[in-house]
Coordinates of N, CA and C in Angstrom, one line a residue:
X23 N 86.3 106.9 74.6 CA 86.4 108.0 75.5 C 87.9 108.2 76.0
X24 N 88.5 109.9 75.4 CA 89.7 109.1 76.4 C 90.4 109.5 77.8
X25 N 88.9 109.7 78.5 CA 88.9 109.6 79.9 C 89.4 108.0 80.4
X26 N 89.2 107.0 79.6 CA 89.0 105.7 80.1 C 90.3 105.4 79.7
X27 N 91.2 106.1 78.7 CA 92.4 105.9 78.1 C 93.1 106.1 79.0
X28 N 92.8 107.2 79.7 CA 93.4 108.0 80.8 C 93.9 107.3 82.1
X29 N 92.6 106.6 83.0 CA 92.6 105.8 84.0 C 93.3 104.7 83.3
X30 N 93.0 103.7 82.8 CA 93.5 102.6 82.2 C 95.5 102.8 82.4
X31 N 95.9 103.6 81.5 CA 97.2 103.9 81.7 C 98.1 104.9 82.5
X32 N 97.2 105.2 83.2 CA 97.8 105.6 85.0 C 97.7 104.4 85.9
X33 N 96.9 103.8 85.5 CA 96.6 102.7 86.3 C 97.8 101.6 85.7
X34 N 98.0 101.1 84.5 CA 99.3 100.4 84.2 C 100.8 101.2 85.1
X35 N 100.8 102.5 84.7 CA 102.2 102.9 85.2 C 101.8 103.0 86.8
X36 N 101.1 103.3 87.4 CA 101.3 103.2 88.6 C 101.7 101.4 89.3
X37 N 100.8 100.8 88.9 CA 101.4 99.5 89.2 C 102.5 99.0 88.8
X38 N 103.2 99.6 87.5 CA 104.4 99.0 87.4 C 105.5 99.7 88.1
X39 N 105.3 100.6 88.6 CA 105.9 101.7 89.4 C 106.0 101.6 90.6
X40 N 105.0 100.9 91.1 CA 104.8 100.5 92.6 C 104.6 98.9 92.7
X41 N 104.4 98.2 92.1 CA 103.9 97.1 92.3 C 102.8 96.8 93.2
X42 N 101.7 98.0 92.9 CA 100.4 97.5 93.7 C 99.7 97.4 92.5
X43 N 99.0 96.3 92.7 CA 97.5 95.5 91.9 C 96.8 96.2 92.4
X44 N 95.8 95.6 93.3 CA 94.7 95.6 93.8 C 94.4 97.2 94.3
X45 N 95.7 97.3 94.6 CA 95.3 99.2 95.4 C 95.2 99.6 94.5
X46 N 95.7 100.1 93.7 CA 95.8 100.3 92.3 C 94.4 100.5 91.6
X47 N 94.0 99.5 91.5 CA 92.3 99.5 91.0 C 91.2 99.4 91.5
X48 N 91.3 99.1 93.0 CA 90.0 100.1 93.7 C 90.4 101.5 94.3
X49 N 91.5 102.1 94.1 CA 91.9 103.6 94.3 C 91.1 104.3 92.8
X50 N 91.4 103.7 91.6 CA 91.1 104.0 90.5 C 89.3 104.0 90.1
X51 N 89.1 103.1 90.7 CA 87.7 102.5 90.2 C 86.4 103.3 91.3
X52 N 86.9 103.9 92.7 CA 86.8 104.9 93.7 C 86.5 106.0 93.5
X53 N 87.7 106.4 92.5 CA 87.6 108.1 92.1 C 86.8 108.3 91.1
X54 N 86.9 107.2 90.1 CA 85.6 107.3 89.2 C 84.5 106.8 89.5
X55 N 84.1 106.4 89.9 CA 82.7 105.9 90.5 C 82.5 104.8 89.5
X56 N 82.5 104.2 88.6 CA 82.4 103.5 87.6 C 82.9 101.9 87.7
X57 N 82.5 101.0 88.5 CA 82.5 99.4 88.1 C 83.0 98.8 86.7
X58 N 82.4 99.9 85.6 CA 82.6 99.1 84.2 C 84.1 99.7 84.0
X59 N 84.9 100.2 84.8 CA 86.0 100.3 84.8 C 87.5 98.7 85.2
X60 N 86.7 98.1 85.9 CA 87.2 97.1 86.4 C 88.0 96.2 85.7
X61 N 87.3 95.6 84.4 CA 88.4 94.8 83.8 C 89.2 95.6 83.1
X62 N 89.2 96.4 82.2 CA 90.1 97.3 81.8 C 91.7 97.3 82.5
X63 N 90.8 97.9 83.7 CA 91.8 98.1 84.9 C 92.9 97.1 85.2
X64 N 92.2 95.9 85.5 CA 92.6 94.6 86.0 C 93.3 94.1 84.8
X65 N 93.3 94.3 83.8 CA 94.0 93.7 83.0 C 95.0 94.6 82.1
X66 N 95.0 96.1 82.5 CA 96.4 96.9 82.4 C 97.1 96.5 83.6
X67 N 96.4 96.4 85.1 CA 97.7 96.4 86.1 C 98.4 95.0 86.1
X68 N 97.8 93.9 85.4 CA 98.3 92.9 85.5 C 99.6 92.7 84.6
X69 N 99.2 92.9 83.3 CA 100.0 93.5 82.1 C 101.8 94.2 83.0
X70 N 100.8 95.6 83.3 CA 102.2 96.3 84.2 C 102.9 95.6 85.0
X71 N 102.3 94.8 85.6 CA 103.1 94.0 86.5 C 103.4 93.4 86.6
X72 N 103.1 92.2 85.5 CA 104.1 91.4 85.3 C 105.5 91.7 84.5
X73 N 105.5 92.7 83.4 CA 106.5 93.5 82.7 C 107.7 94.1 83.6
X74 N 106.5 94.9 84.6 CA 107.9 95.4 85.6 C 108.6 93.9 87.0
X75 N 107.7 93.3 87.3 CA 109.1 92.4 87.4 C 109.7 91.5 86.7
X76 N 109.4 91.1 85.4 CA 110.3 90.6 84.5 C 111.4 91.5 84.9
X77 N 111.5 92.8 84.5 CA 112.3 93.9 84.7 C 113.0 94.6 85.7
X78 N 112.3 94.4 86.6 CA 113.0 94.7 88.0 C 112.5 94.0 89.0
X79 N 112.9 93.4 89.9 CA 112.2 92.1 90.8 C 112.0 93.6 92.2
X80 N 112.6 94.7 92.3 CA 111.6 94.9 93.5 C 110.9 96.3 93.0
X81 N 110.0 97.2 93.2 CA 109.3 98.4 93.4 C 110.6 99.7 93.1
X82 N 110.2 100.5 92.7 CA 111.3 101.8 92.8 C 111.8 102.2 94.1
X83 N 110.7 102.5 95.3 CA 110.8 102.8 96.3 C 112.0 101.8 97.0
X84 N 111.4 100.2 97.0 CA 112.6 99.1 97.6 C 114.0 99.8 96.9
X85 N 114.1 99.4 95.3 CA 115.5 100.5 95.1 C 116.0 101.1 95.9
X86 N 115.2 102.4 95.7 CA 116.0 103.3 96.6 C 116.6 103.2 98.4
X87 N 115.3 102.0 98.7 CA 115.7 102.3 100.5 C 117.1 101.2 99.8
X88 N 117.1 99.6 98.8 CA 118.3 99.0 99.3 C 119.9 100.1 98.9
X89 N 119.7 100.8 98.2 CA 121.0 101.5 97.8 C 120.9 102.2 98.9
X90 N 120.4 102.9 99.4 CA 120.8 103.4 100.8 C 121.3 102.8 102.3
X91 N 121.4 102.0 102.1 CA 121.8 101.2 103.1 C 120.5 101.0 104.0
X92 N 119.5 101.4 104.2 CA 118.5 100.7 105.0 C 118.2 99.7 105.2
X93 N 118.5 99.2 106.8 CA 117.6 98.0 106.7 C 116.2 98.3 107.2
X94 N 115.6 96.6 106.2 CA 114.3 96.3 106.1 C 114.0 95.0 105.6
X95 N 112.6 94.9 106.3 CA 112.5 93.2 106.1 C 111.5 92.9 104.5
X96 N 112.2 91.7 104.3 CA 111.9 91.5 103.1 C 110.7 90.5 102.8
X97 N 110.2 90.3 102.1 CA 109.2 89.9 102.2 C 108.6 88.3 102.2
X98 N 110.1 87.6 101.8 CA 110.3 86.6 102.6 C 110.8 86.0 103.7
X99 N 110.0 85.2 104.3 CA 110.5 84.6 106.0 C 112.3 84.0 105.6
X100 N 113.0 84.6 106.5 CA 114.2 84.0 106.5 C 113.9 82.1 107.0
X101 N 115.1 81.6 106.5 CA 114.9 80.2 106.3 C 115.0 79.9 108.2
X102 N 115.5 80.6 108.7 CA 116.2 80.1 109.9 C 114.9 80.0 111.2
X103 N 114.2 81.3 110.7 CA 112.6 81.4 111.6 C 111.4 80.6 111.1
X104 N 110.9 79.5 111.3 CA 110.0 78.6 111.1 C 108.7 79.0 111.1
X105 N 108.4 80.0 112.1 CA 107.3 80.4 112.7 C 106.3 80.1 113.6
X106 N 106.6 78.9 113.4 CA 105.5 78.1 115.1 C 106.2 78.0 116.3
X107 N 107.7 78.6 116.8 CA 108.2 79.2 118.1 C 109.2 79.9 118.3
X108 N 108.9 81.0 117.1 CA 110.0 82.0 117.4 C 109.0 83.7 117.5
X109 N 109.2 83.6 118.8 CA 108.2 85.6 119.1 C 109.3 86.6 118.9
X110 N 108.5 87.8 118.9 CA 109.2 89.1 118.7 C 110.3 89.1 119.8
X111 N 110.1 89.0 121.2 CA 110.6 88.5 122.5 C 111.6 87.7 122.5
X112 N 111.5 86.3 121.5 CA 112.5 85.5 121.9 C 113.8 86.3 120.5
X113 N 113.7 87.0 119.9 CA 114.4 87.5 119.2 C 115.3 88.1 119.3
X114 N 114.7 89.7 120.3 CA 115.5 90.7 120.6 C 116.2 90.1 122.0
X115 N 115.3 89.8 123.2 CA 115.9 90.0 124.5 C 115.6 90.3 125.4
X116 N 115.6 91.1 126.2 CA 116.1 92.1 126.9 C 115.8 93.6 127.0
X117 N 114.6 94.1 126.8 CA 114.2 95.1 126.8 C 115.1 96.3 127.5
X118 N 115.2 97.6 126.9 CA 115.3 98.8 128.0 C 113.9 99.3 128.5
X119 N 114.8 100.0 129.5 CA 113.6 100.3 130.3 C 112.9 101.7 129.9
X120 N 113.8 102.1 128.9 CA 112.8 103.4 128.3 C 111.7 103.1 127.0
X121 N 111.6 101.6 126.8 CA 111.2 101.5 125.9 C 109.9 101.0 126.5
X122 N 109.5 100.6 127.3 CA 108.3 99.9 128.4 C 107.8 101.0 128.8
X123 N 106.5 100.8 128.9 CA 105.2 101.4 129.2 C 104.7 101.4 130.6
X124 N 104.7 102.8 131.4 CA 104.5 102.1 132.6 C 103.0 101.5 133.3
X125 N 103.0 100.5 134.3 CA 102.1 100.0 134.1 C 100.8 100.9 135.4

């Protein structure tokens, strides 16, 4: 069928495109109503995705925000934050006061 040719390799490029698995194939397996879609699926986006980060270690989108100078946080914990006593609080500081909610 090659409706199933169809999903199957939208479903590869989108995950190598984005680097979503799993969204990827219950967005896919959703629109079709179809279960017996599943391994197919699961085993093009795996395919894609491992290819596209051999190939590029982040997503198109990351691309674009790092060449633009955006910051954003990445998806590993910096070495410096442990996580068992560092809050959002002990970070910044010092709040303004247009940023507080009144009570």
């Amino acid at each position: 069928h090659p409706g199933i040719y169809a999903m199957v390799g939208s479903a590869a490029m989108l995950s190598g495109f984005n680097h979503m698995t799993m969204a990827t194939v219950t967005l896919l397996v959703e629109a079709s109503m179809d279960l017996a879609l599943i391994p197919p699926l699961m085993l093009s986006v795996f395919v894609s995705y491992l290819v596209s980060r051999y190939i590029n270690h982040h997503a198109y989108d990351e691309q674009l925000i790092m060449k633009k100078g955006v910051a954003f946080l990445d998806l590993e914990i910096p070495r410096n934050v442990d996580g068992s006593s560092v809050t959002a609080a002990s970070l910044y500081g010092e709040l303004p006061d247009d940023v507080c909610l009144p009570a």
